[in-house]
């Protein structure tokens, strides 16, 4: 097994299809509690170029300005081996990216969901991000 330099920056990548909702929410939740030594990114396999307005709204409720984010393609994030690559339920639409930890969280696309359901998904993502940081601290 390849050893990991504990002093090196660990990159995280959250991926969905459009990079407008799920992966953006995950990036935002990670940035809210980002431990030292981590960098976080999100991208889409077919980015929409827009951040979902409801995603901006539910993050604003937590004091985070998601409107400053940009929807981006996988070609726009660093070409590194990621500490973790998390896909959001995009299946075959998410191409392979190098990562020591690879998980698919299998989350539904919240686009079009009522506000309360959107909040629930945001909170689920927040919990999973916290758990991910805890697990990565053990590597």
mmCIF file with all atom_site columns, C-alpha atoms in Angstrom:
data_model
loop_
_atom_site.group_PDB
_atom_site.id
_atom_site.type_symbol
_atom_site.label_atom_id
_atom_site.label_alt_id
_atom_site.label_comp_id
_atom_site.label_asym_id
_atom_site.label_entity_id
_atom_site.label_seq_id
_atom_site.pdbx_PDB_ins_code
_atom_site.Cartn_x
_atom_site.Cartn_y
_atom_site.Cartn_z
_atom_site.occupancy
_atom_site.B_iso_or_equiv
_atom_site.pdbx_formal_charge
_atom_site.auth_seq_id
_atom_site.auth_comp_id
_atom_site.auth_asym_id
_atom_site.auth_atom_id
_atom_site.pdbx_PDB_model_num
ATOM 1   C CA . UNK A 1 1   ? 0.000   0.000  0.000   1.00 0.00 ? 1   UNK A CA 1
ATOM 2   C CA . UNK A 1 2   ? 1.271   3.445  -0.926  1.00 0.00 ? 2   UNK A CA 1
ATOM 3   C CA . UNK A 1 3   ? 2.117   5.587  2.108   1.00 0.00 ? 3   UNK A CA 1
ATOM 4   C CA . UNK A 1 4   ? 0.494   8.993  2.439   1.00 0.00 ? 4   UNK A CA 1
ATOM 5   C CA . UNK A 1 5   ? 2.503   12.043 3.481   1.00 0.00 ? 5   UNK A CA 1
ATOM 6   C CA . UNK A 1 6   ? 0.474   13.383 6.413   1.00 0.00 ? 6   UNK A CA 1
ATOM 7   C CA . UNK A 1 7   ? 1.934   16.874 5.782   1.00 0.00 ? 7   UNK A CA 1
ATOM 8   C CA . UNK A 1 8   ? 0.836   17.012 2.145   1.00 0.00 ? 8   UNK A CA 1
ATOM 9   C CA . UNK A 1 9   ? -2.376  18.738 1.151   1.00 0.00 ? 9   UNK A CA 1
ATOM 10  C CA . UNK A 1 10  ? -5.183  16.232 0.726   1.00 0.00 ? 10  UNK A CA 1
ATOM 11  C CA . UNK A 1 11  ? -7.550  17.030 -2.126  1.00 0.00 ? 11  UNK A CA 1
ATOM 12  C CA . UNK A 1 12  ? -11.218 16.045 -2.063  1.00 0.00 ? 12  UNK A CA 1
ATOM 13  C CA . UNK A 1 13  ? -13.432 15.918 -5.138  1.00 0.00 ? 13  UNK A CA 1
ATOM 14  C CA . UNK A 1 14  ? -17.228 15.804 -5.251  1.00 0.00 ? 14  UNK A CA 1
ATOM 15  C CA . UNK A 1 15  ? -18.706 14.919 -8.651  1.00 0.00 ? 15  UNK A CA 1
ATOM 16  C CA . UNK A 1 16  ? -22.202 14.932 -10.110 1.00 0.00 ? 16  UNK A CA 1
ATOM 17  C CA . UNK A 1 17  ? -23.495 15.393 -13.627 1.00 0.00 ? 17  UNK A CA 1
ATOM 18  C CA . UNK A 1 18  ? -24.236 19.134 -13.837 1.00 0.00 ? 18  UNK A CA 1
ATOM 19  C CA . UNK A 1 19  ? -22.176 20.428 -10.874 1.00 0.00 ? 19  UNK A CA 1
ATOM 20  C CA . UNK A 1 20  ? -25.119 22.630 -9.992  1.00 0.00 ? 20  UNK A CA 1
ATOM 21  C CA . UNK A 1 21  ? -26.675 20.986 -6.890  1.00 0.00 ? 21  UNK A CA 1
ATOM 22  C CA . UNK A 1 22  ? -25.351 17.879 -5.123  1.00 0.00 ? 22  UNK A CA 1
ATOM 23  C CA . UNK A 1 23  ? -21.622 18.279 -5.683  1.00 0.00 ? 23  UNK A CA 1
ATOM 24  C CA . UNK A 1 24  ? -21.875 22.012 -5.048  1.00 0.00 ? 24  UNK A CA 1
ATOM 25  C CA . UNK A 1 25  ? -23.698 21.389 -1.757  1.00 0.00 ? 25  UNK A CA 1
ATOM 26  C CA . UNK A 1 26  ? -21.009 18.884 -0.753  1.00 0.00 ? 26  UNK A CA 1
ATOM 27  C CA . UNK A 1 27  ? -18.201 21.284 -1.627  1.00 0.00 ? 27  UNK A CA 1
ATOM 28  C CA . UNK A 1 28  ? -19.921 24.050 0.349   1.00 0.00 ? 28  UNK A CA 1
ATOM 29  C CA . UNK A 1 29  ? -20.536 21.837 3.384   1.00 0.00 ? 29  UNK A CA 1
ATOM 30  C CA . UNK A 1 30  ? -16.885 20.746 3.283   1.00 0.00 ? 30  UNK A CA 1
ATOM 31  C CA . UNK A 1 31  ? -15.668 24.341 3.033   1.00 0.00 ? 31  UNK A CA 1
ATOM 32  C CA . UNK A 1 32  ? -17.727 25.281 6.113   1.00 0.00 ? 32  UNK A CA 1
ATOM 33  C CA . UNK A 1 33  ? -15.669 22.900 8.285   1.00 0.00 ? 33  UNK A CA 1
ATOM 34  C CA . UNK A 1 34  ? -12.546 22.289 6.228   1.00 0.00 ? 34  UNK A CA 1
ATOM 35  C CA . UNK A 1 35  ? -9.780  20.854 8.401   1.00 0.00 ? 35  UNK A CA 1
ATOM 36  C CA . UNK A 1 36  ? -6.231  22.108 7.936   1.00 0.00 ? 36  UNK A CA 1
ATOM 37  C CA . UNK A 1 37  ? -4.403  20.264 5.200   1.00 0.00 ? 37  UNK A CA 1
ATOM 38  C CA . UNK A 1 38  ? -7.428  19.730 2.955   1.00 0.00 ? 38  UNK A CA 1
ATOM 39  C CA . UNK A 1 39  ? -8.500  21.335 -0.315  1.00 0.00 ? 39  UNK A CA 1
ATOM 40  C CA . UNK A 1 40  ? -11.947 20.688 -1.709  1.00 0.00 ? 40  UNK A CA 1
ATOM 41  C CA . UNK A 1 41  ? -13.207 20.759 -5.285  1.00 0.00 ? 41  UNK A CA 1
ATOM 42  C CA . UNK A 1 42  ? -16.380 19.885 -7.147  1.00 0.00 ? 42  UNK A CA 1
ATOM 43  C CA . UNK A 1 43  ? -17.053 19.253 -10.805 1.00 0.00 ? 43  UNK A CA 1
ATOM 44  C CA . UNK A 1 44  ? -19.537 17.784 -13.232 1.00 0.00 ? 44  UNK A CA 1
ATOM 45  C CA . UNK A 1 45  ? -19.307 15.303 -16.066 1.00 0.00 ? 45  UNK A CA 1
ATOM 46  C CA . UNK A 1 46  ? -21.595 17.612 -18.083 1.00 0.00 ? 46  UNK A CA 1
ATOM 47  C CA . UNK A 1 47  ? -21.603 20.911 -16.152 1.00 0.00 ? 47  UNK A CA 1
ATOM 48  C CA . UNK A 1 48  ? -24.618 23.142 -16.599 1.00 0.00 ? 48  UNK A CA 1
ATOM 49  C CA . UNK A 1 49  ? -22.639 26.347 -16.102 1.00 0.00 ? 49  UNK A CA 1
ATOM 50  C CA . UNK A 1 50  ? -25.105 27.423 -13.402 1.00 0.00 ? 50  UNK A CA 1
ATOM 51  C CA . UNK A 1 51  ? -25.536 26.934 -9.673  1.00 0.00 ? 51  UNK A CA 1
ATOM 52  C CA . UNK A 1 52  ? -29.070 25.878 -8.768  1.00 0.00 ? 52  UNK A CA 1
ATOM 53  C CA . UNK A 1 53  ? -30.930 28.791 -7.132  1.00 0.00 ? 53  UNK A CA 1
ATOM 54  C CA . UNK A 1 54  ? -32.468 26.548 -4.487  1.00 0.00 ? 54  UNK A CA 1
ATOM 55  C CA . UNK A 1 55  ? -28.987 25.245 -3.574  1.00 0.00 ? 55  UNK A CA 1
ATOM 56  C CA . UNK A 1 56  ? -27.878 28.855 -3.121  1.00 0.00 ? 56  UNK A CA 1
ATOM 57  C CA . UNK A 1 57  ? -30.957 29.493 -0.976  1.00 0.00 ? 57  UNK A CA 1
ATOM 58  C CA . UNK A 1 58  ? -30.482 26.517 1.380   1.00 0.00 ? 58  UNK A CA 1
ATOM 59  C CA . UNK A 1 59  ? -26.786 27.258 1.875   1.00 0.00 ? 59  UNK A CA 1
ATOM 60  C CA . UNK A 1 60  ? -27.574 30.928 2.585   1.00 0.00 ? 60  UNK A CA 1
ATOM 61  C CA . UNK A 1 61  ? -29.723 29.651 5.453   1.00 0.00 ? 61  UNK A CA 1
ATOM 62  C CA . UNK A 1 62  ? -26.482 28.326 6.965   1.00 0.00 ? 62  UNK A CA 1
ATOM 63  C CA . UNK A 1 63  ? -24.583 31.555 6.292   1.00 0.00 ? 63  UNK A CA 1
ATOM 64  C CA . UNK A 1 64  ? -22.690 30.245 3.252   1.00 0.00 ? 64  UNK A CA 1
ATOM 65  C CA . UNK A 1 65  ? -22.699 32.134 -0.067  1.00 0.00 ? 65  UNK A CA 1
ATOM 66  C CA . UNK A 1 66  ? -22.880 29.434 -2.723  1.00 0.00 ? 66  UNK A CA 1
ATOM 67  C CA . UNK A 1 67  ? -23.528 32.116 -5.350  1.00 0.00 ? 67  UNK A CA 1
ATOM 68  C CA . UNK A 1 68  ? -19.767 32.730 -5.531  1.00 0.00 ? 68  UNK A CA 1
ATOM 69  C CA . UNK A 1 69  ? -19.184 29.161 -6.795  1.00 0.00 ? 69  UNK A CA 1
ATOM 70  C CA . UNK A 1 70  ? -18.985 28.243 -10.468 1.00 0.00 ? 70  UNK A CA 1
ATOM 71  C CA . UNK A 1 71  ? -20.227 25.105 -12.184 1.00 0.00 ? 71  UNK A CA 1
ATOM 72  C CA . UNK A 1 72  ? -17.170 23.462 -13.719 1.00 0.00 ? 72  UNK A CA 1
ATOM 73  C CA . UNK A 1 73  ? -16.027 20.433 -15.668 1.00 0.00 ? 73  UNK A CA 1
ATOM 74  C CA . UNK A 1 74  ? -13.679 17.716 -14.476 1.00 0.00 ? 74  UNK A CA 1
ATOM 75  C CA . UNK A 1 75  ? -11.038 19.210 -16.784 1.00 0.00 ? 75  UNK A CA 1
ATOM 76  C CA . UNK A 1 76  ? -11.073 22.368 -14.627 1.00 0.00 ? 76  UNK A CA 1
ATOM 77  C CA . UNK A 1 77  ? -10.045 20.756 -11.323 1.00 0.00 ? 77  UNK A CA 1
ATOM 78  C CA . UNK A 1 78  ? -6.487  19.748 -10.378 1.00 0.00 ? 78  UNK A CA 1
ATOM 79  C CA . UNK A 1 79  ? -5.118  16.622 -12.034 1.00 0.00 ? 79  UNK A CA 1
ATOM 80  C CA . UNK A 1 80  ? -3.936  14.953 -8.817  1.00 0.00 ? 80  UNK A CA 1
ATOM 81  C CA . UNK A 1 81  ? -4.574  11.764 -6.921  1.00 0.00 ? 81  UNK A CA 1
ATOM 82  C CA . UNK A 1 82  ? -7.420  12.743 -4.619  1.00 0.00 ? 82  UNK A CA 1
ATOM 83  C CA . UNK A 1 83  ? -7.626  11.617 -0.997  1.00 0.00 ? 83  UNK A CA 1
ATOM 84  C CA . UNK A 1 84  ? -11.299 10.972 -1.790  1.00 0.00 ? 84  UNK A CA 1
ATOM 85  C CA . UNK A 1 85  ? -13.476 11.098 -4.889  1.00 0.00 ? 85  UNK A CA 1
ATOM 86  C CA . UNK A 1 86  ? -17.160 11.128 -4.056  1.00 0.00 ? 86  UNK A CA 1
ATOM 87  C CA . UNK A 1 87  ? -19.731 10.732 -6.781  1.00 0.00 ? 87  UNK A CA 1
ATOM 88  C CA . UNK A 1 88  ? -23.303 11.737 -6.071  1.00 0.00 ? 88  UNK A CA 1
ATOM 89  C CA . UNK A 1 89  ? -25.307 9.074  -7.839  1.00 0.00 ? 89  UNK A CA 1
ATOM 90  C CA . UNK A 1 90  ? -24.362 9.899  -11.407 1.00 0.00 ? 90  UNK A CA 1
ATOM 91  C CA . UNK A 1 91  ? -23.409 6.314  -12.272 1.00 0.00 ? 91  UNK A CA 1
ATOM 92  C CA . UNK A 1 92  ? -21.744 5.893  -15.649 1.00 0.00 ? 92  UNK A CA 1
ATOM 93  C CA . UNK A 1 93  ? -21.971 9.643  -16.270 1.00 0.00 ? 93  UNK A CA 1
ATOM 94  C CA . UNK A 1 94  ? -19.120 10.168 -13.779 1.00 0.00 ? 94  UNK A CA 1
ATOM 95  C CA . UNK A 1 95  ? -15.809 9.188  -15.352 1.00 0.00 ? 95  UNK A CA 1
ATOM 96  C CA . UNK A 1 96  ? -13.027 7.591  -13.358 1.00 0.00 ? 96  UNK A CA 1
ATOM 97  C CA . UNK A 1 97  ? -10.802 9.993  -11.394 1.00 0.00 ? 97  UNK A CA 1
ATOM 98  C CA . UNK A 1 98  ? -7.778  8.878  -9.342  1.00 0.00 ? 98  UNK A CA 1
ATOM 99  C CA . UNK A 1 99  ? -8.570  8.687  -5.644  1.00 0.00 ? 99  UNK A CA 1
ATOM 100 C CA . UNK A 1 100 ? -7.368  6.691  -2.644  1.00 0.00 ? 100 UNK A CA 1
ATOM 101 C CA . UNK A 1 101 ? -10.970 6.534  -1.409  1.00 0.00 ? 101 UNK A CA 1
ATOM 102 C CA . UNK A 1 102 ? -13.789 6.245  -3.923  1.00 0.00 ? 102 UNK A CA 1
ATOM 103 C CA . UNK A 1 103 ? -17.426 6.298  -2.920  1.00 0.00 ? 103 UNK A CA 1
ATOM 104 C CA . UNK A 1 104 ? -20.756 6.798  -4.626  1.00 0.00 ? 104 UNK A CA 1
ATOM 105 C CA . UNK A 1 105 ? -23.251 8.349  -2.245  1.00 0.00 ? 105 UNK A CA 1
ATOM 106 C CA . UNK A 1 106 ? -26.160 7.503  -4.556  1.00 0.00 ? 106 UNK A CA 1
ATOM 107 C CA . UNK A 1 107 ? -28.031 10.718 -3.843  1.00 0.00 ? 107 UNK A CA 1
ATOM 108 C CA . UNK A 1 108 ? -31.012 11.745 -5.971  1.00 0.00 ? 108 UNK A CA 1
ATOM 109 C CA . UNK A 1 109 ? -30.811 14.912 -8.022  1.00 0.00 ? 109 UNK A CA 1
ATOM 110 C CA . UNK A 1 110 ? -32.694 17.480 -5.907  1.00 0.00 ? 110 UNK A CA 1
ATOM 111 C CA . UNK A 1 111 ? -33.532 19.710 -8.869  1.00 0.00 ? 111 UNK A CA 1
ATOM 112 C CA . UNK A 1 112 ? -37.247 20.348 -8.680  1.00 0.00 ? 112 UNK A CA 1
ATOM 113 C CA . UNK A 1 113 ? -37.693 19.063 -5.120  1.00 0.00 ? 113 UNK A CA 1
ATOM 114 C CA . UNK A 1 114 ? -39.751 21.091 -2.637  1.00 0.00 ? 114 UNK A CA 1
ATOM 115 C CA . UNK A 1 115 ? -37.714 23.343 -0.358  1.00 0.00 ? 115 UNK A CA 1
ATOM 116 C CA . UNK A 1 116 ? -38.071 21.068 2.698   1.00 0.00 ? 116 UNK A CA 1
ATOM 117 C CA . UNK A 1 117 ? -36.788 18.047 0.750   1.00 0.00 ? 117 UNK A CA 1
ATOM 118 C CA . UNK A 1 118 ? -33.904 20.121 -0.589  1.00 0.00 ? 118 UNK A CA 1
ATOM 119 C CA . UNK A 1 119 ? -32.988 21.047 3.011   1.00 0.00 ? 119 UNK A CA 1
ATOM 120 C CA . UNK A 1 120 ? -33.085 17.382 4.040   1.00 0.00 ? 120 UNK A CA 1
ATOM 121 C CA . UNK A 1 121 ? -30.689 16.474 1.233   1.00 0.00 ? 121 UNK A CA 1
ATOM 122 C CA . UNK A 1 122 ? -28.382 19.360 2.212   1.00 0.00 ? 122 UNK A CA 1
ATOM 123 C CA . UNK A 1 123 ? -28.313 18.056 5.783   1.00 0.00 ? 123 UNK A CA 1
ATOM 124 C CA . UNK A 1 124 ? -27.657 14.466 4.669   1.00 0.00 ? 124 UNK A CA 1
ATOM 125 C CA . UNK A 1 125 ? -24.739 15.710 2.586   1.00 0.00 ? 125 UNK A CA 1
ATOM 126 C CA . UNK A 1 126 ? -23.443 17.722 5.552   1.00 0.00 ? 126 UNK A CA 1
ATOM 127 C CA . UNK A 1 127 ? -23.491 14.649 7.787   1.00 0.00 ? 127 UNK A CA 1
ATOM 128 C CA . UNK A 1 128 ? -21.721 12.531 5.168   1.00 0.00 ? 128 UNK A CA 1
ATOM 129 C CA . UNK A 1 129 ? -19.048 15.199 4.646   1.00 0.00 ? 129 UNK A CA 1
ATOM 130 C CA . UNK A 1 130 ? -18.357 15.281 8.400   1.00 0.00 ? 130 UNK A CA 1
ATOM 131 C CA . UNK A 1 131 ? -18.122 11.478 8.476   1.00 0.00 ? 131 UNK A CA 1
ATOM 132 C CA . UNK A 1 132 ? -15.784 11.559 5.468   1.00 0.00 ? 132 UNK A CA 1
ATOM 133 C CA . UNK A 1 133 ? -13.412 13.982 7.233   1.00 0.00 ? 133 UNK A CA 1
ATOM 134 C CA . UNK A 1 134 ? -13.424 11.711 10.291  1.00 0.00 ? 134 UNK A CA 1
ATOM 135 C CA . UNK A 1 135 ? -12.560 8.651  8.179   1.00 0.00 ? 135 UNK A CA 1
ATOM 136 C CA . UNK A 1 136 ? -9.865  10.477 6.215   1.00 0.00 ? 136 UNK A CA 1
ATOM 137 C CA . UNK A 1 137 ? -8.228  11.553 9.464   1.00 0.00 ? 137 UNK A CA 1
ATOM 138 C CA . UNK A 1 138 ? -7.526  7.868  10.100  1.00 0.00 ? 138 UNK A CA 1
ATOM 139 C CA . UNK A 1 139 ? -5.607  7.353  6.834   1.00 0.00 ? 139 UNK A CA 1
#
